[in-house]
Each structure stands twice: as C-alpha cells, then as structure tokens.
Amino acid sequence: MEKNFWLTSEPIEINDVISKVVRPEAGAINTFIGTVREFTKDKRTLYLEYQAYVPMAEKKLQEIAEEIEVKWKDTKTAIAHRTGRLEISEVAVAIAVSTPHRKDAFEASRYAIERIKEIVPIWKKEHWEDGALWIGDQKETKSYKEQLPTKEE
Amino acid sequence: MVDVLLFAELQEKAGSEKLSIEADGVTVKELKKQLLSTYDLDNINHAMIAVNEEYANEATVLAKGDVVAFIPPVSGG
C-alpha cells in the first residue's frame, strides 16, 4: 500500500517524499525541509531527540493533507517526519506538495509545516551542552488551555 | 481497564510510557485526578487529550479498552 505520511527512525530520503507527489497534472512541486539547527540565539544544540505517538501522528499528517485539499484543490501531499536522535543538519521533516500551479504549492507547503507544529503529536527534546529539555508549545496557542488543538483557521 | 499513554516530559516524570488503569465509565477529568494522586504529573493539566487517537476533552467518558493519551504541547517540525 502506498503510504504518503510516515514517521521513521531512519534518515529521510527527500526524493522518497517528492516522488510520492509526482504526477502529470502537476506543474509545481514545492518542498519544505526542516533541519536541525545548531544555534538558537546563543545556545548551542548538541543534538535533538524526537518522540512521536506514531499511529496518531501519521493520521494527523494525513488530516493536514485533507485540509490542504479543501483549501487549494487538486493537490497531492506527502510528509515524512523523523523520530529518535538527530544530529545537527539532519532532516527532521520533509514535506512535498504538488499542484497544477506554483502559487498553491508554495502556500500549501507553508500551511503544512505550521499545522504540524499545532496538531501532530511529535515532541522534540533539545540537548544542550548544559542540559536537556522537552520543548513544547512553540506556537503558544491559546487553545492548549482548553486541552484541544487549534481549529483550522 | 484503560491504557494511558504518556509522552515527552510526562513519560519521564511517570517513569513509564504506558499505564493500565481501572477507569471504565469515568471521565478523563476523573482519570487525571487519579493519576495526579499517584504520580508527580502536574503538567498533565497543560496536556491535550486523545482518546483512541482522536483529540477529545476532559468530559469524555471512558470505556473498557479505550486508549487515552496525554499529549504535552507538541514541538514537531
């Protein structure tokens, strides 16, 4: 079965993600690749650790693709996200969206990464020289207080 | 019994990723109270809730075999 949304503990091959959305109807494929950054302000990251609620995360990635289809029409989306330990510059997430015209592909891939940060159960633990911490609530969404994710805008 | 899944800092605090708890017929809110009486999980109140892999609220009544996940603020991407 073709799987377009997946979590993996192995390095992500970007072409595996892109090839899922190649099709004759497409005139544009936009990719977003999230990588591990070494410095955040003055703080140096040694490595990251990602944990996921895998079955739910894969479902939520698929839901994001469904949201994209409602918003832009005639889209095809594929998303892969890493789990486990990642070194600096490794690929944490790869998103590919194909659409007939470029504008939609740009917008939809941007939308996908923003939604990942809101609704997909994946967590990042930063390991610094002087300690480690699970990072949360990067978007500081109000709705966490209600213990429900942000609704689609 | 219901299965309770914990992630990230909640998992570290509880020292376990999965707990089996007698909570058939009770709400998630009551389950939380029960967990808080046994484990040092203050941040559970900042976590989202999923029942059987779908987001749910505290008022959800649990049934035998349900899987409840406490989802701390996510940080993927």
Coordinates of N, CA and C in Angstrom, one line a residue:
Chain A
M1 N 0.8 -1.2 0.0 CA 0.0 0.0 0.0 C 0.9 1.2 0.0
E2 N 0.5 2.2 -0.8 CA 1.2 3.5 -0.8 C 1.0 4.3 0.4
K3 N 2.1 4.7 1.1 CA 2.0 5.4 2.3 C 2.6 6.8 2.0
N4 N 1.8 7.8 2.2 CA 2.2 9.2 1.9 C 2.6 10.0 3.1
F5 N 2.3 9.4 4.3 CA 2.6 10.1 5.6 C 3.2 9.2 6.5
W6 N 4.4 9.4 6.9 CA 5.0 8.4 7.8 C 6.1 9.0 8.7
L7 N 6.2 8.3 9.8 CA 7.3 8.6 10.8 C 8.4 7.5 10.6
T8 N 9.6 7.9 10.8 CA 10.7 7.0 10.6 C 11.8 7.3 11.5
S9 N 12.5 6.2 12.0 CA 13.7 6.4 12.8 C 14.9 6.4 11.9
E10 N 14.7 6.1 10.6 CA 15.9 6.1 9.7 C 16.0 7.5 9.0
P11 N 17.2 7.9 8.5 CA 17.3 9.2 7.8 C 16.3 9.3 6.7
I12 N 15.7 10.5 6.5 CA 14.7 10.7 5.5 C 15.4 11.0 4.1
E13 N 15.0 10.2 3.1 CA 15.5 10.4 1.8 C 14.4 11.4 1.1
I14 N 14.9 12.6 0.9 CA 13.9 13.6 0.4 C 13.3 13.2 -0.9
N15 N 14.0 12.5 -1.8 CA 13.4 12.0 -3.0 C 12.3 11.0 -2.9
D16 N 12.3 10.3 -1.8 CA 11.2 9.4 -1.5 C 9.9 10.1 -1.3
V17 N 10.1 11.3 -0.6 CA 8.9 12.1 -0.3 C 8.4 12.8 -1.6
I18 N 9.3 13.3 -2.4 CA 9.0 14.1 -3.6 C 8.3 13.1 -4.6
S19 N 8.9 11.9 -4.7 CA 8.3 11.0 -5.7 C 6.9 10.6 -5.5
K20 N 6.4 10.7 -4.2 CA 5.0 10.4 -3.9 C 4.1 11.4 -4.5
V21 N 4.5 12.6 -4.9 CA 3.6 13.6 -5.4 C 3.8 13.9 -6.8
V22 N 4.7 13.3 -7.5 CA 4.9 13.5 -8.9 C 3.7 12.9 -9.7
R23 N 3.2 13.7 -10.6 CA 2.0 13.3 -11.4 C 1.9 14.2 -12.6
P24 N 1.2 13.7 -13.6 CA 1.1 14.5 -14.9 C 0.4 15.8 -14.7
E25 N -0.6 15.9 -13.7 CA -1.4 17.1 -13.5 C -0.6 18.2 -12.9
A26 N 0.5 17.9 -12.3 CA 1.3 18.9 -11.5 C 2.2 19.7 -12.4
G27 N 2.1 21.1 -12.1 CA 3.1 22.0 -12.8 C 4.1 22.5 -11.8
A28 N 3.9 22.1 -10.5 CA 4.8 22.6 -9.5 C 4.8 21.6 -8.3
I29 N 6.0 21.4 -7.9 CA 6.2 20.6 -6.6 C 7.0 21.5 -5.7
N30 N 6.4 21.8 -4.5 CA 7.2 22.6 -3.6 C 7.5 21.7 -2.4
T31 N 8.8 21.8 -1.9 CA 9.2 21.0 -0.8 C 9.6 21.9 0.4
F32 N 9.3 21.5 1.5 CA 9.9 22.1 2.7 C 10.7 21.1 3.5
I33 N 11.9 21.5 3.9 CA 12.8 20.5 4.6 C 13.2 21.2 5.9
G34 N 12.8 20.6 7.0 CA 13.2 21.1 8.3 C 14.4 20.4 8.8
T35 N 15.4 21.2 9.2 CA 16.7 20.6 9.6 C 17.1 21.0 11.0
V36 N 18.0 20.3 11.6 CA 18.4 20.5 13.0 C 19.4 21.7 13.0
R37 N 18.9 22.7 13.7 CA 19.8 24.0 13.8 C 20.7 23.9 15.0
E38 N 21.9 24.3 14.8 CA 22.9 24.2 15.9 C 22.7 25.3 16.9
F39 N 22.6 26.6 16.5 CA 22.5 27.7 17.4 C 21.1 28.3 17.5
T40 N 20.5 28.4 18.6 CA 19.3 29.2 18.8 C 19.7 30.4 19.7
K41 N 19.7 31.6 19.2 CA 20.4 32.7 19.8 C 21.8 32.3 20.2
D42 N 22.1 32.3 21.5 CA 23.5 32.0 21.8 C 23.6 30.5 22.3
K43 N 22.5 29.8 22.3 CA 22.5 28.5 22.9 C 22.9 27.4 21.8
R44 N 23.8 26.6 22.2 CA 24.3 25.6 21.2 C 23.6 24.3 21.4
T45 N 23.0 23.8 20.4 CA 22.3 22.4 20.5 C 23.4 21.4 20.1
L46 N 23.5 20.3 20.9 CA 24.4 19.2 20.5 C 23.7 18.2 19.6
Y47 N 22.5 17.9 20.0 CA 21.6 17.0 19.1 C 20.2 17.1 19.6
L48 N 19.3 16.6 18.8 CA 17.9 16.6 19.2 C 17.4 15.1 19.3
E49 N 16.3 15.0 20.0 CA 15.7 13.7 20.1 C 14.2 13.9 19.9
Y50 N 13.6 13.2 18.9 CA 12.2 13.3 18.6 C 11.5 12.1 19.1
Q51 N 10.3 12.3 19.7 CA 9.5 11.2 20.1 C 8.1 11.5 19.4
A52 N 7.4 10.4 19.1 CA 6.1 10.6 18.5 C 5.1 9.6 18.9
Y53 N 3.8 9.9 18.9 CA 2.7 9.0 19.1 C 2.4 8.5 17.6
V54 N 3.1 7.5 17.2 CA 3.3 7.2 15.8 C 1.9 7.1 15.1
P55 N 1.0 6.2 15.5 CA -0.2 6.0 14.7 C -1.0 7.2 14.6
M56 N -1.1 8.0 15.7 CA -1.9 9.2 15.7 C -1.2 10.3 14.9
A57 N 0.1 10.4 15.0 CA 0.8 11.4 14.2 C 0.6 11.1 12.7
E58 N 0.7 9.9 12.3 CA 0.5 9.6 10.8 C -0.9 10.0 10.4
K59 N -1.9 9.7 11.3 CA -3.2 10.1 11.0 C -3.4 11.6 10.8
K60 N -2.7 12.3 11.8 CA -2.9 13.8 11.7 C -2.1 14.4 10.5
L61 N -1.0 13.8 10.1 CA -0.4 14.3 8.9 C -1.3 14.1 7.7
Q62 N -2.0 13.0 7.7 CA -3.0 12.8 6.6 C -4.1 13.8 6.6
E63 N -4.5 14.1 7.9 CA -5.6 15.1 8.0 C -5.1 16.5 7.5
I64 N -3.9 16.8 7.7 CA -3.3 18.1 7.2 C -3.4 18.1 5.7
A65 N -3.1 17.0 5.1 CA -3.2 16.9 3.6 C -4.7 17.0 3.1
E66 N -5.6 16.5 3.9 CA -7.0 16.7 3.6 C -7.4 18.1 3.7
E67 N -6.9 18.8 4.8 CA -7.2 20.2 4.9 C -6.7 21.0 3.7
I68 N -5.5 20.6 3.3 CA -4.8 21.3 2.1 C -5.7 21.1 0.9
E69 N -6.2 19.9 0.7 CA -7.0 19.6 -0.5 C -8.3 20.5 -0.5
V70 N -8.9 20.7 0.7 CA -10.1 21.5 0.8 C -9.8 23.0 0.5
K71 N -8.6 23.4 0.9 CA -8.3 24.8 0.8 C -7.8 25.2 -0.7
W72 N -7.0 24.3 -1.3 CA -6.4 24.6 -2.6 C -6.9 23.8 -3.7
K73 N -7.4 22.7 -3.5 CA -7.9 21.8 -4.6 C -6.8 21.2 -5.5
D74 N -7.1 20.1 -6.0 CA -6.1 19.4 -6.9 C -4.7 19.4 -6.4
T75 N -4.5 19.0 -5.1 CA -3.2 18.9 -4.5 C -2.8 17.5 -4.2
K76 N -1.6 17.2 -4.1 CA -1.1 15.9 -3.6 C 0.0 16.2 -2.6
T77 N -0.1 15.6 -1.5 CA 0.9 16.0 -0.4 C 1.5 14.7 0.1
A78 N 2.8 14.8 0.5 CA 3.5 13.7 1.2 C 4.3 14.3 2.3
I79 N 4.4 13.7 3.4 CA 5.1 14.2 4.6 C 5.8 13.0 5.3
A80 N 7.1 13.2 5.6 CA 7.8 12.3 6.4 C 8.5 13.0 7.6
H81 N 8.4 12.4 8.8 CA 9.0 13.1 10.0 C 9.8 12.0 10.7
R82 N 11.0 12.5 11.1 CA 11.9 11.6 11.8 C 11.5 11.4 13.3
T83 N 12.0 10.3 13.9 CA 12.0 10.1 15.3 C 13.4 9.7 15.7
G84 N 13.6 9.7 17.0 CA 14.9 9.3 17.6 C 15.9 10.4 17.6
R85 N 17.2 10.0 17.7 CA 18.2 11.0 17.8 C 18.7 11.6 16.5
L86 N 18.7 12.9 16.4 CA 19.1 13.6 15.2 C 20.3 14.5 15.4
E87 N 21.3 14.5 14.6 CA 22.5 15.3 14.7 C 22.2 16.7 14.0
I88 N 23.1 17.6 14.2 CA 23.0 18.9 13.5 C 22.9 18.7 12.0
S89 N 22.0 19.5 11.4 CA 21.8 19.5 9.9 C 21.0 18.3 9.4
E90 N 20.7 17.3 10.2 CA 19.9 16.2 9.7 C 18.5 16.7 9.4
V91 N 17.8 16.0 8.5 CA 16.4 16.3 8.1 C 15.5 15.8 9.2
A92 N 14.7 16.7 9.8 CA 13.7 16.3 10.8 C 12.3 16.1 10.1
V93 N 12.0 16.9 9.1 CA 10.8 16.8 8.4 C 10.9 17.1 7.0
A94 N 10.3 16.4 6.1 CA 10.2 16.7 4.7 C 8.8 16.7 4.2
I95 N 8.4 17.8 3.5 CA 7.0 18.0 3.0 C 7.1 18.2 1.5
A96 N 6.3 17.5 0.8 CA 6.2 17.8 -0.7 C 4.8 18.0 -1.0
V97 N 4.5 19.1 -1.8 CA 3.1 19.3 -2.3 C 3.2 19.6 -3.8
S98 N 2.4 18.8 -4.5 CA 2.3 19.1 -5.9 C 0.9 19.7 -6.3
T99 N 0.9 20.7 -7.2 CA -0.3 21.4 -7.6 C -0.1 21.7 -9.1
P100 N -1.2 22.0 -9.8 CA -1.1 22.4 -11.1 C -0.2 23.7 -11.3
H101 N -0.4 24.7 -10.4 CA 0.4 26.0 -10.5 C 1.1 26.3 -9.2
R102 N 2.2 27.0 -9.4 CA 3.2 27.2 -8.3 C 2.7 27.8 -7.0
K103 N 1.8 28.8 -7.2 CA 1.4 29.6 -6.0 C 0.8 28.7 -5.0
D104 N -0.1 27.8 -5.4 CA -0.7 26.9 -4.4 C 0.3 26.0 -3.8
A105 N 1.3 25.5 -4.5 CA 2.2 24.6 -3.9 C 3.1 25.3 -2.8
F106 N 3.4 26.6 -3.1 CA 4.2 27.3 -2.0 C 3.3 27.5 -0.8
E107 N 2.1 28.0 -1.0 CA 1.2 28.2 0.1 C 0.9 27.0 0.9
A108 N 0.6 25.9 0.2 CA 0.2 24.7 0.9 C 1.3 24.1 1.7
S109 N 2.5 24.1 1.2 CA 3.6 23.5 2.0 C 3.9 24.3 3.2
R110 N 3.7 25.6 3.1 CA 3.9 26.5 4.3 C 2.8 26.2 5.3
Y111 N 1.6 26.0 4.8 CA 0.5 25.6 5.7 C 0.8 24.3 6.4
A112 N 1.3 23.3 5.7 CA 1.6 22.0 6.3 C 2.5 22.1 7.4
I113 N 3.6 22.8 7.3 CA 4.6 22.9 8.4 C 4.0 23.6 9.6
E114 N 3.2 24.7 9.4 CA 2.5 25.4 10.5 C 1.6 24.4 11.2
R115 N 0.8 23.7 10.5 CA -0.2 22.8 11.1 C 0.5 21.6 11.9
I116 N 1.7 21.2 11.4 CA 2.4 20.1 12.1 C 2.8 20.6 13.5
K117 N 3.1 21.9 13.6 CA 3.5 22.4 14.9 C 2.3 22.6 15.8
E118 N 1.1 22.5 15.3 CA -0.1 22.7 16.1 C -0.7 21.4 16.5
I119 N -0.9 20.4 15.6 CA -1.7 19.3 15.9 C -1.1 17.9 15.8
V120 N 0.1 17.8 15.4 CA 0.7 16.5 15.2 C 1.5 16.1 16.5
P121 N 1.1 14.9 17.1 CA 1.8 14.6 18.4 C 3.2 14.1 18.2
I122 N 4.1 15.0 18.1 CA 5.5 14.8 18.0 C 6.2 15.8 18.9
W123 N 7.2 15.3 19.6 CA 7.9 16.2 20.6 C 9.4 16.1 20.4
K124 N 10.0 17.3 20.7 CA 11.4 17.5 20.4 C 12.1 17.7 21.8
K125 N 13.2 17.0 22.0 CA 14.0 17.2 23.2 C 15.3 17.8 22.8
E126 N 15.6 19.0 23.3 CA 16.8 19.7 23.0 C 17.9 19.2 23.9
H127 N 19.0 18.8 23.4 CA 20.2 18.5 24.3 C 21.2 19.6 24.0
W128 N 21.5 20.3 25.1 CA 22.5 21.4 25.0 C 23.7 20.9 25.8
E129 N 24.7 21.8 25.7 CA 26.0 21.5 26.5 C 25.7 21.4 28.0
D130 N 24.7 22.2 28.5 CA 24.5 22.3 29.9 C 23.1 21.7 30.3
G131 N 22.6 20.8 29.5 CA 21.3 20.2 30.0 C 20.4 19.8 28.8
A132 N 19.2 19.4 29.2 CA 18.3 18.9 28.2 C 16.8 19.3 28.6
L133 N 16.0 19.5 27.6 CA 14.6 19.8 27.9 C 13.7 19.5 26.8
W134 N 12.5 18.9 27.2 CA 11.5 18.7 26.1 C 10.9 20.1 25.8
I135 N 10.8 20.4 24.5 CA 10.3 21.7 24.1 C 8.8 21.6 23.8
G136 N 8.1 22.6 24.2 CA 6.6 22.5 23.9 C 6.1 23.8 23.6
D137 N 4.9 23.8 23.0 CA 4.1 25.0 22.8 C 4.9 26.1 22.0
Q138 N 5.5 25.7 20.9 CA 6.3 26.7 20.1 C 5.4 27.8 19.6
K139 N 4.1 27.5 19.3 CA 3.3 28.5 18.8 C 2.5 29.2 19.8
E140 N 2.6 28.8 21.1 CA 1.9 29.4 22.2 C 0.4 29.6 21.9
T141 N -0.2 28.6 21.4 CA -1.6 28.7 21.1 C -2.5 28.7 22.3
K142 N -3.4 29.6 22.3 CA -4.3 29.7 23.5 C -5.1 28.4 23.8
S143 N -5.4 27.7 22.7 CA -6.3 26.6 22.9 C -5.8 25.5 23.7
Y144 N -4.5 25.5 24.0 CA -4.0 24.4 24.8 C -4.6 24.5 26.2
K145 N -5.1 25.7 26.6 CA -5.7 25.8 27.9 C -7.0 25.0 27.9
E146 N -7.6 24.8 26.8 CA -8.8 24.0 26.7 C -8.5 22.6 26.4
Q147 N -7.2 22.3 26.3 CA -6.8 20.9 26.0 C -7.3 20.3 24.7
L148 N -7.5 21.2 23.8 CA -7.9 20.8 22.5 C -7.0 21.5 21.5
P149 N -6.7 20.9 20.3 CA -5.8 21.6 19.4 C -6.5 22.8 18.7
T150 N -5.7 23.6 18.2 CA -6.3 24.8 17.4 C -7.1 24.3 16.2
K151 N -8.2 24.9 16.1 CA -9.0 24.5 14.9 C -8.4 25.1 13.7
E152 N -8.7 24.5 12.6 CA -8.2 25.0 11.3 C -8.7 26.4 11.1
E153 N -7.8 27.3 10.7 CA -8.2 28.7 10.6 C -9.1 29.0 9.4
Chain B
M1 N -10.5 -1.8 32.3 CA -9.2 -1.1 32.3 C -9.0 -0.3 31.1
V2 N -8.3 0.9 31.2 CA -8.0 1.6 30.0 C -6.5 1.8 30.0
D3 N -5.9 1.9 28.8 CA -4.5 2.2 28.6 C -4.2 3.7 28.6
V4 N -3.3 4.1 29.4 CA -2.9 5.5 29.4 C -1.5 5.6 28.8
L5 N -1.4 6.5 27.8 CA -0.1 6.7 27.1 C 0.5 8.0 27.6
L6 N 1.7 8.0 27.9 CA 2.4 9.3 28.3 C 3.6 9.5 27.4
F7 N 3.8 10.8 27.1 CA 4.9 11.2 26.2 C 5.8 12.3 26.8
A8 N 6.9 12.4 26.2 CA 7.9 13.5 26.5 C 8.1 13.6 28.0
E9 N 7.9 14.9 28.5 CA 8.2 15.1 29.9 C 7.3 14.3 30.9
L10 N 6.0 14.1 30.4 CA 5.1 13.3 31.3 C 5.6 11.9 31.4
Q11 N 6.1 11.3 30.3 CA 6.6 10.0 30.4 C 7.9 9.8 31.3
E12 N 8.7 10.9 31.2 CA 9.9 10.8 32.1 C 9.5 11.0 33.6
K13 N 8.5 11.8 33.8 CA 8.1 12.1 35.2 C 7.5 10.8 35.8
A14 N 6.6 10.1 35.0 CA 6.0 8.9 35.5 C 6.9 7.7 35.5
G15 N 7.9 7.8 34.7 CA 8.9 6.7 34.6 C 8.3 5.5 33.8
S16 N 7.3 5.9 33.0 CA 6.6 4.8 32.2 C 5.9 5.4 31.0
E17 N 5.9 4.7 29.9 CA 5.2 5.2 28.7 C 3.7 4.7 28.6
K18 N 3.4 3.7 29.4 CA 2.1 3.1 29.3 C 1.6 2.6 30.7
L19 N 0.5 3.0 31.1 CA -0.1 2.6 32.3 C -1.4 1.9 32.1
S20 N -1.8 0.9 32.8 CA -3.1 0.3 32.7 C -3.9 0.7 34.0
I21 N -5.0 1.3 33.8 CA -5.7 1.9 34.9 C -7.2 1.5 34.9
E22 N -7.7 1.3 36.1 CA -9.1 1.0 36.2 C -9.9 2.3 36.1
A23 N -10.5 2.6 35.0 CA -11.2 3.8 34.8 C -12.4 3.7 33.8
D24 N -12.9 2.5 33.8 CA -14.0 2.2 32.9 C -15.2 3.0 33.4
G25 N -15.9 3.8 32.6 CA -17.1 4.5 33.0 C -16.8 5.9 33.6
V26 N -15.5 6.2 33.8 CA -15.3 7.5 34.4 C -14.8 8.5 33.3
T27 N -14.8 9.8 33.7 CA -14.4 10.8 32.7 C -12.9 10.9 32.7
V28 N -12.4 11.6 31.7 CA -10.9 11.8 31.6 C -10.5 12.7 32.8
K29 N -11.4 13.6 33.1 CA -11.1 14.5 34.2 C -10.8 13.7 35.5
E30 N -11.7 12.7 35.8 CA -11.5 11.9 37.0 C -10.3 11.0 36.9
L31 N -10.0 10.5 35.7 CA -8.8 9.7 35.4 C -7.5 10.6 35.8
K32 N -7.6 11.8 35.4 CA -6.4 12.7 35.6 C -6.2 12.9 37.1
K33 N -7.3 13.1 37.9 CA -7.2 13.2 39.3 C -6.6 12.0 39.9
Q34 N -7.0 10.8 39.4 CA -6.4 9.5 39.9 C -4.9 9.5 39.6
L35 N -4.5 9.9 38.4 CA -3.1 9.9 38.1 C -2.3 10.8 38.9
L36 N -2.9 12.0 39.2 CA -2.2 13.0 40.0 C -2.0 12.6 41.4
S37 N -2.9 11.7 41.9 CA -2.7 11.2 43.3 C -1.6 10.2 43.4
T38 N -1.2 9.6 42.3 CA -0.2 8.6 42.3 C 1.2 9.1 41.8
Y39 N 1.1 9.9 40.7 CA 2.3 10.3 40.1 C 2.5 11.8 40.1
D40 N 3.7 12.2 40.0 CA 4.1 13.6 40.0 C 4.0 14.2 38.6
L41 N 2.7 14.5 38.2 CA 2.4 14.8 36.8 C 1.7 16.2 36.7
D42 N 2.2 17.2 37.4 CA 1.5 18.5 37.4 C 1.2 19.0 36.0
N43 N 2.1 18.8 35.1 CA 2.0 19.3 33.8 C 0.9 18.6 32.9
I44 N 0.3 17.6 33.5 CA -0.8 16.9 32.8 C -1.9 17.9 32.5
N45 N -2.0 18.9 33.3 CA -3.1 19.9 33.1 C -2.8 20.8 31.9
H46 N -1.5 20.7 31.4 CA -1.2 21.5 30.2 C -1.2 20.6 28.9
A47 N -1.6 19.4 29.1 CA -1.6 18.4 28.0 C -2.9 18.4 27.3
M48 N -2.9 18.1 26.0 CA -4.1 17.8 25.3 C -4.4 16.4 25.6
I49 N -5.6 16.0 25.2 CA -6.1 14.7 25.5 C -6.5 14.0 24.2
A50 N -6.1 12.8 24.0 CA -6.6 12.0 22.8 C -7.2 10.7 23.4
V51 N -8.4 10.4 22.9 CA -9.0 9.1 23.2 C -9.0 8.3 21.9
N52 N -8.4 7.1 21.9 CA -8.4 6.3 20.7 C -7.9 7.1 19.5
E53 N -6.8 7.8 19.7 CA -6.1 8.5 18.6 C -6.9 9.7 18.0
E54 N -7.9 10.2 18.7 CA -8.6 11.4 18.3 C -8.6 12.4 19.5
Y55 N -8.4 13.7 19.2 CA -8.4 14.7 20.3 C -9.8 14.6 20.9
A56 N -9.8 14.8 22.2 CA -11.0 14.7 23.0 C -10.9 15.7 24.2
N57 N -12.1 15.9 24.9 CA -12.0 16.8 26.0 C -12.1 16.0 27.3
E58 N -12.0 16.8 28.4 CA -12.0 16.2 29.7 C -13.3 15.5 30.1
A59 N -14.4 15.9 29.5 CA -15.7 15.3 29.9 C -15.9 14.0 29.2
T60 N -15.0 13.6 28.3 CA -15.2 12.3 27.7 C -15.3 11.1 28.7
V61 N -16.3 10.3 28.5 CA -16.4 9.1 29.4 C -15.7 8.0 28.8
L62 N -14.9 7.3 29.6 CA -14.1 6.2 29.1 C -14.8 4.9 29.2
A63 N -14.4 4.0 28.2 CA -15.0 2.7 28.2 C -13.8 1.7 28.3
K64 N -14.1 0.5 28.7 CA -13.1 -0.6 28.8 C -12.4 -0.7 27.4
G65 N -11.1 -0.7 27.5 CA -10.2 -0.9 26.3 C -9.9 0.4 25.6
D66 N -10.4 1.5 26.1 CA -10.0 2.8 25.5 C -8.5 3.1 25.7
V67 N -8.0 3.8 24.7 CA -6.6 4.2 24.9 C -6.6 5.8 25.0
V68 N -6.1 6.2 26.2 CA -6.1 7.6 26.5 C -4.6 8.1 26.4
A69 N -4.4 9.1 25.6 CA -3.1 9.7 25.5 C -3.1 11.1 26.0
F70 N -2.1 11.4 26.9 CA -1.9 12.8 27.3 C -0.8 13.4 26.4
I71 N -1.1 14.4 25.8 CA -0.3 15.0 24.7 C 0.3 16.4 25.1
P72 N 1.5 16.4 25.7 CA 2.0 17.7 26.0 C 2.1 18.6 24.8
P73 N 2.2 19.9 25.0 CA 2.4 20.8 23.8 C 3.4 20.2 22.8
V74 N 2.9 20.1 21.6 CA 3.7 19.4 20.6 C 4.8 20.3 20.0
S75 N 5.9 19.7 19.5 CA 7.0 20.5 19.0 C 7.7 19.8 17.9
G76 N 6.9 19.3 17.0 CA 7.4 18.6 15.8 C 7.9 19.7 14.8
G77 N 8.4 19.2 13.6 CA 8.8 20.1 12.6 C 10.3 20.5 12.6

